[in-house]
CSV table of C-alpha atoms in Angstrom, one decimal:
chain,number,residue,atom,x,y,z
A,1,MET,CA,9.5,-15.4,6.1
A,2,ARG,CA,11.4,-12.7,8.1
A,3,PHE,CA,14.8,-11.1,7.6
A,4,SER,CA,17.1,-9.5,10.2
A,5,GLY,CA,16.0,-6.1,8.8
A,6,PRO,CA,13.5,-4.8,6.2
A,7,THR,CA,14.3,-5.3,2.5
A,8,TYR,CA,11.5,-3.0,1.4
A,9,ALA,CA,10.4,0.3,2.8
A,10,TYR,CA,7.7,2.9,2.3
A,11,VAL,CA,8.8,6.5,2.8
A,12,GLN,CA,6.0,8.9,3.4
A,13,VAL,CA,7.3,12.2,2.3
A,14,SER,CA,4.2,14.2,3.3
A,15,ARG,CA,0.6,14.0,4.4
A,16,LYS,CA,-0.4,16.7,1.9
A,17,CYS,CA,-2.8,15.9,-1.0
A,18,GLY,CA,-6.0,17.1,-2.7
A,19,GLY,CA,-8.1,15.0,-0.4
A,20,CYS,CA,-10.9,12.5,-1.1
A,21,THR,CA,-14.2,11.5,0.5
A,22,LEU,CA,-12.9,8.1,1.6
A,23,GLU,CA,-11.4,8.0,5.1
A,24,CYS,CA,-7.6,7.7,4.6
A,25,TYR,CA,-5.1,5.6,6.5
A,26,ALA,CA,-2.9,8.8,6.6
A,27,PRO,CA,-5.3,11.7,6.7
A,28,PRO,CA,-3.9,14.9,5.3
A,29,ASP,CA,-2.6,17.2,8.1
A,30,GLY,CA,0.0,19.3,6.4
A,31,SER,CA,3.0,17.4,7.8
A,32,SER,CA,6.0,17.0,5.5
A,33,LEU,CA,9.7,15.9,5.5
A,34,SER,CA,12.3,18.3,4.3
A,35,LEU,CA,14.5,17.1,1.4
A,36,LYS,CA,17.4,17.0,3.8
A,37,GLU,CA,15.5,14.7,6.2
A,38,ALA,CA,14.3,12.5,3.3
A,39,LYS,CA,17.8,12.0,2.0
A,40,LEU,CA,19.0,11.1,5.5
A,41,ILE,CA,16.3,8.5,5.7
A,42,ALA,CA,17.5,7.2,2.3
A,43,ASP,CA,21.0,6.9,3.7
A,44,ILE,CA,19.8,5.1,6.8
A,45,LEU,CA,17.8,2.6,4.7
A,46,TRP,CA,20.7,1.9,2.4
A,47,ASP,CA,23.0,1.3,5.3
A,48,ALA,CA,20.4,-1.1,6.7
A,49,LYS,CA,20.5,-3.0,3.4
A,50,VAL,CA,17.0,-2.0,2.2
A,51,PHE,CA,17.1,-2.2,-1.5
A,52,ILE,CA,13.5,-1.4,-2.6
A,53,VAL,CA,11.7,1.8,-1.6
A,54,LEU,CA,8.3,3.2,-2.4
A,55,ILE,CA,7.7,6.9,-2.0
A,56,ASP,CA,4.3,7.5,-0.6
A,57,GLY,CA,2.2,10.4,0.7
A,58,GLY,CA,0.0,12.4,0.6
A,59,GLU,CA,0.8,13.3,-2.9
A,60,PRO,CA,4.6,12.9,-3.7
A,61,LEU,CA,4.2,14.8,-7.0
A,62,LEU,CA,3.3,17.9,-5.0
A,63,TRP,CA,6.2,17.5,-2.6
A,64,ASP,CA,9.1,19.9,-3.2
A,65,GLY,CA,12.2,17.9,-4.1
A,66,ILE,CA,10.7,14.7,-5.4
A,67,THR,CA,13.0,14.5,-8.5
A,68,GLU,CA,16.1,15.1,-6.4
A,69,LEU,CA,15.0,12.4,-3.9
A,70,VAL,CA,14.4,9.9,-6.6
A,71,LYS,CA,17.9,10.6,-8.0
A,72,HIS,CA,19.3,10.2,-4.5
A,73,PHE,CA,17.7,6.8,-4.0
A,74,ARG,CA,18.7,5.6,-7.5
A,75,SER,CA,22.3,6.6,-6.9
A,76,LYS,CA,22.6,3.9,-4.1
A,77,PRO,CA,21.2,2.2,-6.3
A,78,MET,CA,17.8,1.3,-4.8
A,79,ALA,CA,14.8,0.3,-6.9
A,80,THR,CA,12.5,3.3,-6.4
A,81,ALA,CA,8.8,3.4,-6.9
A,82,MET,CA,6.1,6.0,-6.2
A,83,VAL,CA,2.4,6.0,-5.4
A,84,SER,CA,0.6,9.1,-6.8
A,85,SER,CA,-2.8,10.5,-7.5
A,86,GLY,CA,-1.5,12.1,-10.7
A,87,GLU,CA,-2.4,15.6,-9.4
A,88,ASP,CA,0.5,17.2,-11.2
A,89,ILE,CA,2.5,15.4,-13.9
A,90,SER,CA,4.7,18.3,-15.0
A,91,LEU,CA,7.7,16.5,-13.6
A,92,ALA,CA,7.1,13.3,-15.6
A,93,GLU,CA,10.1,13.7,-17.9
A,94,GLU,CA,12.4,14.8,-15.1
A,95,LEU,CA,11.4,11.6,-13.1
A,96,LYS,CA,12.1,9.5,-16.2
A,97,LYS,CA,15.6,11.1,-16.3
A,98,ALA,CA,16.0,10.5,-12.6
A,99,ASP,CA,15.4,6.8,-13.4
A,100,LEU,CA,12.1,6.3,-11.4
A,101,SER,CA,11.6,2.5,-11.4
A,102,MET,CA,7.8,2.3,-11.1
A,103,VAL,CA,4.7,4.5,-10.5
A,104,GLN,CA,1.1,3.7,-9.5
A,105,PHE,CA,-2.0,5.8,-10.1
A,106,PRO,CA,-5.6,5.3,-8.9
A,107,ILE,CA,-8.7,4.3,-10.8
A,108,GLU,CA,-11.5,3.9,-8.2
A,109,GLY,CA,-14.4,3.5,-10.6
A,110,PRO,CA,-15.9,5.0,-13.7
A,111,GLU,CA,-15.4,8.7,-14.1
A,112,GLU,CA,-18.5,9.9,-12.2
A,113,TYR,CA,-17.7,7.7,-9.2
A,114,HIS,CA,-13.9,8.4,-9.3
A,115,ASP,CA,-14.5,12.1,-9.3
A,116,LYS,CA,-17.0,11.8,-6.5
A,117,ILE,CA,-14.3,10.1,-4.4
A,118,ARG,CA,-11.2,12.1,-5.4
A,119,GLY,CA,-12.6,15.4,-6.7
A,120,GLU,CA,-13.8,16.9,-9.9
A,121,GLY,CA,-11.5,16.3,-12.8
A,122,SER,CA,-9.4,13.7,-11.0
A,123,PHE,CA,-10.4,10.8,-13.2
A,124,GLN,CA,-9.1,12.6,-16.3
A,125,ARG,CA,-5.9,13.5,-14.4
A,126,SER,CA,-5.3,9.9,-13.5
A,127,ILE,CA,-5.9,8.8,-17.2
A,128,GLU,CA,-3.5,11.5,-18.4
A,129,ALA,CA,-0.9,10.4,-15.8
A,130,ILE,CA,-1.2,6.8,-16.8
A,131,GLU,CA,-0.9,7.6,-20.5
A,132,THR,CA,2.1,9.9,-19.9
A,133,PHE,CA,4.1,7.6,-17.8
A,134,CYS,CA,3.4,4.6,-20.0
A,135,ASP,CA,4.5,6.6,-23.0
A,136,LEU,CA,7.7,7.5,-21.2
A,137,GLY,CA,8.5,3.8,-20.7
A,138,ILE,CA,8.2,3.9,-16.8
A,139,ASP,CA,6.6,0.7,-15.4
A,140,THR,CA,3.1,2.0,-14.6
A,141,HIS,CA,0.7,0.3,-12.3
A,142,VAL,CA,-3.0,1.1,-11.4
A,143,GLY,CA,-4.4,0.7,-7.9
A,144,THR,CA,-8.1,0.4,-7.0
A,145,VAL,CA,-9.2,0.8,-3.4
A,146,MET,CA,-12.0,-1.7,-3.3
A,147,SER,CA,-14.6,-0.7,-0.7
A,148,PRO,CA,-18.3,-1.6,-0.2
A,149,SER,CA,-19.3,1.5,-2.2
A,150,ASN,CA,-17.5,0.5,-5.5
A,151,LEU,CA,-17.8,-3.3,-5.5
A,152,GLU,CA,-20.2,-3.3,-8.5
A,153,TYR,CA,-17.6,-1.5,-10.6
A,154,LEU,CA,-14.7,-4.0,-10.5
A,155,GLU,CA,-15.2,-5.4,-14.1
A,156,GLU,CA,-15.8,-1.9,-15.5
A,157,ILE,CA,-12.6,-0.6,-13.8
A,158,SER,CA,-10.7,-3.5,-15.3
A,159,ASP,CA,-12.1,-2.7,-18.7
A,160,ILE,CA,-10.8,0.9,-18.3
A,161,VAL,CA,-7.4,-0.2,-17.1
A,162,SER,CA,-7.0,-2.8,-19.9
A,163,SER,CA,-7.1,0.0,-22.4
A,164,TYR,CA,-3.6,1.1,-21.4
A,165,PRO,CA,-0.3,-0.8,-21.3
A,166,VAL,CA,-0.1,-0.9,-17.5
A,167,LEU,CA,2.0,-3.6,-15.9
A,168,ILE,CA,-0.4,-4.7,-13.3
A,169,HIS,CA,-3.8,-3.6,-11.8
A,170,ARG,CA,-3.7,-3.9,-8.0
A,171,VAL,CA,-6.9,-4.4,-6.1
A,172,ILE,CA,-6.4,-2.8,-2.7
A,173,ARG,CA,-8.5,-3.7,0.3
A,174,TYR,CA,-10.2,-0.7,2.0
A,175,ILE,CA,-9.7,-0.8,5.8
A,176,HIS,CA,-11.5,1.6,8.2
A,177,ASP,CA,-13.1,1.3,11.6
A,178,THR,CA,-16.6,2.0,10.3
A,179,GLU,CA,-16.5,0.7,6.8
A,180,TYR,CA,-14.7,-2.4,5.6
A,181,LEU,CA,-15.1,-5.5,3.4
A,182,ASN,CA,-16.7,-8.4,5.1
A,183,PRO,CA,-15.8,-12.1,4.4
A,184,GLU,CA,-18.4,-12.6,1.7
A,185,GLN,CA,-17.3,-9.4,-0.1
A,186,CYS,CA,-13.6,-10.3,0.1
A,187,VAL,CA,-14.3,-13.8,-1.3
A,188,ASP,CA,-16.5,-12.2,-4.0
A,189,ILE,CA,-13.6,-9.9,-5.0
A,190,LEU,CA,-11.2,-12.8,-5.2
A,191,THR,CA,-13.6,-14.8,-7.3
A,192,ARG,CA,-14.1,-11.9,-9.7
A,193,ILE,CA,-10.4,-11.2,-9.9
A,194,THR,CA,-9.9,-14.9,-10.8
A,195,ALA,CA,-12.5,-14.6,-13.6
A,196,LEU,CA,-10.7,-11.5,-15.0
A,197,ARG,CA,-7.3,-13.2,-14.9
A,198,GLU,CA,-8.8,-16.0,-16.9
A,199,LYS,CA,-9.7,-13.4,-19.5
A,200,GLY,CA,-6.1,-12.4,-19.7
A,201,ARG,CA,-6.3,-9.3,-17.5
A,202,ALA,CA,-3.1,-8.3,-15.5
A,203,ILE,CA,-4.9,-7.9,-12.2
A,204,ALA,CA,-4.1,-9.2,-8.7
A,205,PRO,CA,-5.1,-8.7,-5.1
A,206,THR,CA,-2.6,-7.0,-2.8
A,207,ASN,CA,-1.1,-8.7,0.2
A,208,CYS,CA,-3.8,-7.3,2.5
A,209,TYR,CA,-6.0,-10.1,1.3
A,210,THR,CA,-3.7,-12.3,3.4
A,211,PHE,CA,-6.1,-15.2,3.4
A,212,ALA,CA,-6.2,-15.5,-0.4
A,213,LYS,CA,-4.6,-19.0,-0.2
A,214,GLN,CA,-7.4,-20.1,2.1
A,215,THR,CA,-10.1,-19.6,-0.5
A,216,PRO,CA,-11.2,-22.0,-3.3
A,217,TYR,CA,-9.5,-19.8,-5.9
A,218,VAL,CA,-5.9,-20.3,-4.9
A,219,THR,CA,-5.2,-22.8,-7.7
A,220,GLN,CA,-6.5,-20.4,-10.3
A,221,MET,CA,-4.8,-17.2,-9.1
A,222,ASN,CA,-1.1,-18.2,-9.5
A,223,LEU,CA,-0.3,-17.4,-5.9
A,224,ASP,CA,2.8,-19.6,-5.6
A,225,ARG,CA,4.9,-16.6,-4.7
A,226,PHE,CA,2.2,-14.9,-2.5
A,227,GLN,CA,3.7,-13.9,0.8
A,228,GLY,CA,0.7,-12.9,2.9
A,229,CYS,CA,1.3,-10.0,5.2
A,230,VAL,CA,4.8,-8.6,4.7
A,231,GLY,CA,4.5,-5.9,7.3
A,232,GLY,CA,7.2,-6.3,9.9
A,233,ASN,CA,8.6,-9.3,8.1
A,234,THR,CA,10.1,-7.9,5.0
A,235,SER,CA,8.8,-4.3,4.9
A,236,ALA,CA,8.6,-1.3,7.1
A,237,VAL,CA,7.1,2.2,6.8
A,238,ILE,CA,8.9,5.5,7.7
A,239,THR,CA,6.3,8.3,8.2
A,240,CYS,CA,7.0,12.0,7.5
A,241,ASP,CA,7.4,12.4,11.3
A,242,GLY,CA,10.2,9.8,11.3
A,243,TYR,CA,8.1,7.1,13.0
A,244,VAL,CA,8.8,3.5,12.0
A,245,VAL,CA,5.7,1.4,11.7
A,246,PRO,CA,5.1,-2.0,10.1
A,247,CYS,CA,2.3,-1.2,7.7
A,248,PRO,CA,1.0,1.9,5.8
A,249,HIS,CA,-2.3,1.7,7.7
A,250,PHE,CA,-0.4,2.7,10.8
A,251,ALA,CA,1.2,5.8,9.1
A,252,SER,CA,-0.9,8.6,10.6
A,253,LYS,CA,0.8,10.5,13.4
A,254,LYS,CA,-2.2,9.7,15.7
A,255,VAL,CA,-1.9,5.9,15.2
A,256,ALA,CA,1.9,5.9,15.2
A,257,GLU,CA,1.9,7.7,18.6
A,258,SER,CA,-0.8,5.4,20.0
A,259,ILE,CA,1.4,2.3,19.4
A,260,ASP,CA,4.5,4.1,20.8
A,261,ALA,CA,6.3,3.8,17.5
A,262,PRO,CA,10.0,4.7,17.7
A,263,ARG,CA,11.5,7.3,15.4
A,264,ILE,CA,14.2,6.5,12.9
A,265,TRP,CA,16.2,9.6,14.2
A,266,ASP,CA,16.4,8.3,17.7
A,267,ILE,CA,16.9,4.5,17.5
A,268,ASP,CA,18.9,2.4,15.1
A,269,LEU,CA,16.6,0.7,12.5
A,270,SER,CA,18.0,-2.7,13.2
A,271,THR,CA,17.3,-2.3,16.9
A,272,ILE,CA,13.7,-1.2,16.2
A,273,TRP,CA,13.2,-4.1,13.9
A,274,ASN,CA,14.5,-6.7,16.3
A,275,THR,CA,13.5,-5.5,19.7
A,276,TRP,CA,10.3,-3.3,19.5
A,277,ASP,CA,7.6,-5.2,21.3
A,278,PHE,CA,4.8,-4.0,19.0
A,279,ILE,CA,6.4,-5.2,15.8
A,280,LYS,CA,7.2,-8.6,17.5
A,281,GLU,CA,3.5,-8.9,18.4
A,282,PHE,CA,2.6,-7.9,14.9
A,283,ARG,CA,4.6,-10.7,13.4
A,284,ARG,CA,2.9,-13.3,15.6
A,285,GLY,CA,-0.3,-13.0,13.7
A,286,LEU,CA,-3.8,-12.6,15.1
A,287,GLN,CA,-5.2,-14.4,18.1
A,288,ALA,CA,-7.9,-16.2,16.0
A,289,CYS,CA,-5.2,-17.4,13.6
A,290,GLN,CA,-2.9,-19.2,16.0
A,291,ASN,CA,-4.3,-22.7,15.2
A,292,CYS,CA,-4.6,-22.1,11.5
A,293,SER,CA,-2.4,-24.2,9.2
A,294,ASP,CA,-1.6,-21.0,7.2
A,295,LEU,CA,-0.5,-19.0,10.3
A,296,SER,CA,3.2,-18.7,9.1
A,297,LEU,CA,2.1,-17.4,5.7
A,298,CYS,CA,-0.9,-15.4,6.6
A,299,GLY,CA,-1.7,-14.6,10.2
A,300,GLY,CA,-4.6,-12.3,9.1
A,301,CYS,CA,-4.5,-8.6,8.2
A,302,ARG,CA,-3.3,-7.0,11.4
A,303,ALA,CA,-4.3,-3.5,10.1
A,304,ALA,CA,-7.9,-4.6,9.6
A,305,ALA,CA,-8.0,-6.2,13.0
A,306,TYR,CA,-6.5,-3.2,14.7
A,307,HIS,CA,-8.6,-0.5,13.0
A,308,VAL,CA,-11.9,-2.4,13.3
A,309,THR,CA,-11.5,-4.2,16.7
A,310,GLY,CA,-8.8,-2.1,18.4
A,311,SER,CA,-6.8,-5.3,19.0
A,312,PHE,CA,-5.0,-8.1,17.2
A,313,GLU,CA,-7.9,-10.5,17.8
A,314,TYR,CA,-9.3,-11.4,14.4
A,315,ASP,CA,-9.5,-10.2,10.8
A,316,PRO,CA,-13.0,-9.0,10.1
A,317,GLY,CA,-12.7,-9.8,6.4
A,318,CYS,CA,-11.2,-13.3,6.6
A,319,PRO,CA,-13.5,-16.1,5.5
A,320,VAL,CA,-12.2,-18.2,8.3
A,321,SER,CA,-11.6,-16.1,11.4
A,322,GLY,CA,-13.9,-13.2,10.4
A,323,LYS,CA,-16.9,-15.5,9.9
A,324,VAL,CA,-16.3,-17.2,13.2
A,325,LYS,CA,-16.6,-13.9,14.9
A,326,GLU,CA,-19.8,-12.8,13.1
């Protein structure tokens, strides 16, 4: 599925955060949008008929002007979500008044592991944030970045998340050039998510597990509406430098520049969407996927391929193309 322009956009307001020990797809470098620039991006996106936006970072709750930006998006009106580490929830009630549509906070494992990854005290800050936003009636999600180092904790994390009235627990796929989930680990995660869903848990893999429909668990995971990779098809990312990229894993300045990403200030978004060679290649799917019956739905995780292999050759976590290359 592809539209003439994105319907969903991530807006990275800054690359400032408290930091963590996992290598990030957008490492903190101090870069930030001004509120004026962020509002201009909002106007450009609305004119381009984008109707859902996710405010990303860095840490949006530490970005000066976050409440005003949410109000600006909602005045369009655009459905407005935010991904946060919960580092500062003093603005929670103001964000409720600004009509924030949804927020997502992380739980990476039990407290000791989570604090090891995200810093001392971060687990309790996430829990407090989840409780606070749930109590305010804002749709609250939890995200877990599943990497080889926390595979053993999936069920324990689910137990923690199920203690709170969160809407959905999203299992994110960790992608990095030196550490990533291999095909066996990806299938293991999907298997265990299926078992948790059968217990009534509101848990689901993100679209980065593009090959979910190619596993034996498709009939048990209610994936009828699963879209596979939406990057460059229905969604785009605007970085805090103004670069337009197809996926959050391309949102660092270094990566955006390496792929000659155009800037939203310089070129009309529709022109970027329809003529930029890189995004057209991105949509075609990976080389190893071209003869797969699920190419149009899946096409492999381009971010995993790019970061691990430096090309769009194959998805190192796919139980089909990844295993062929092992």
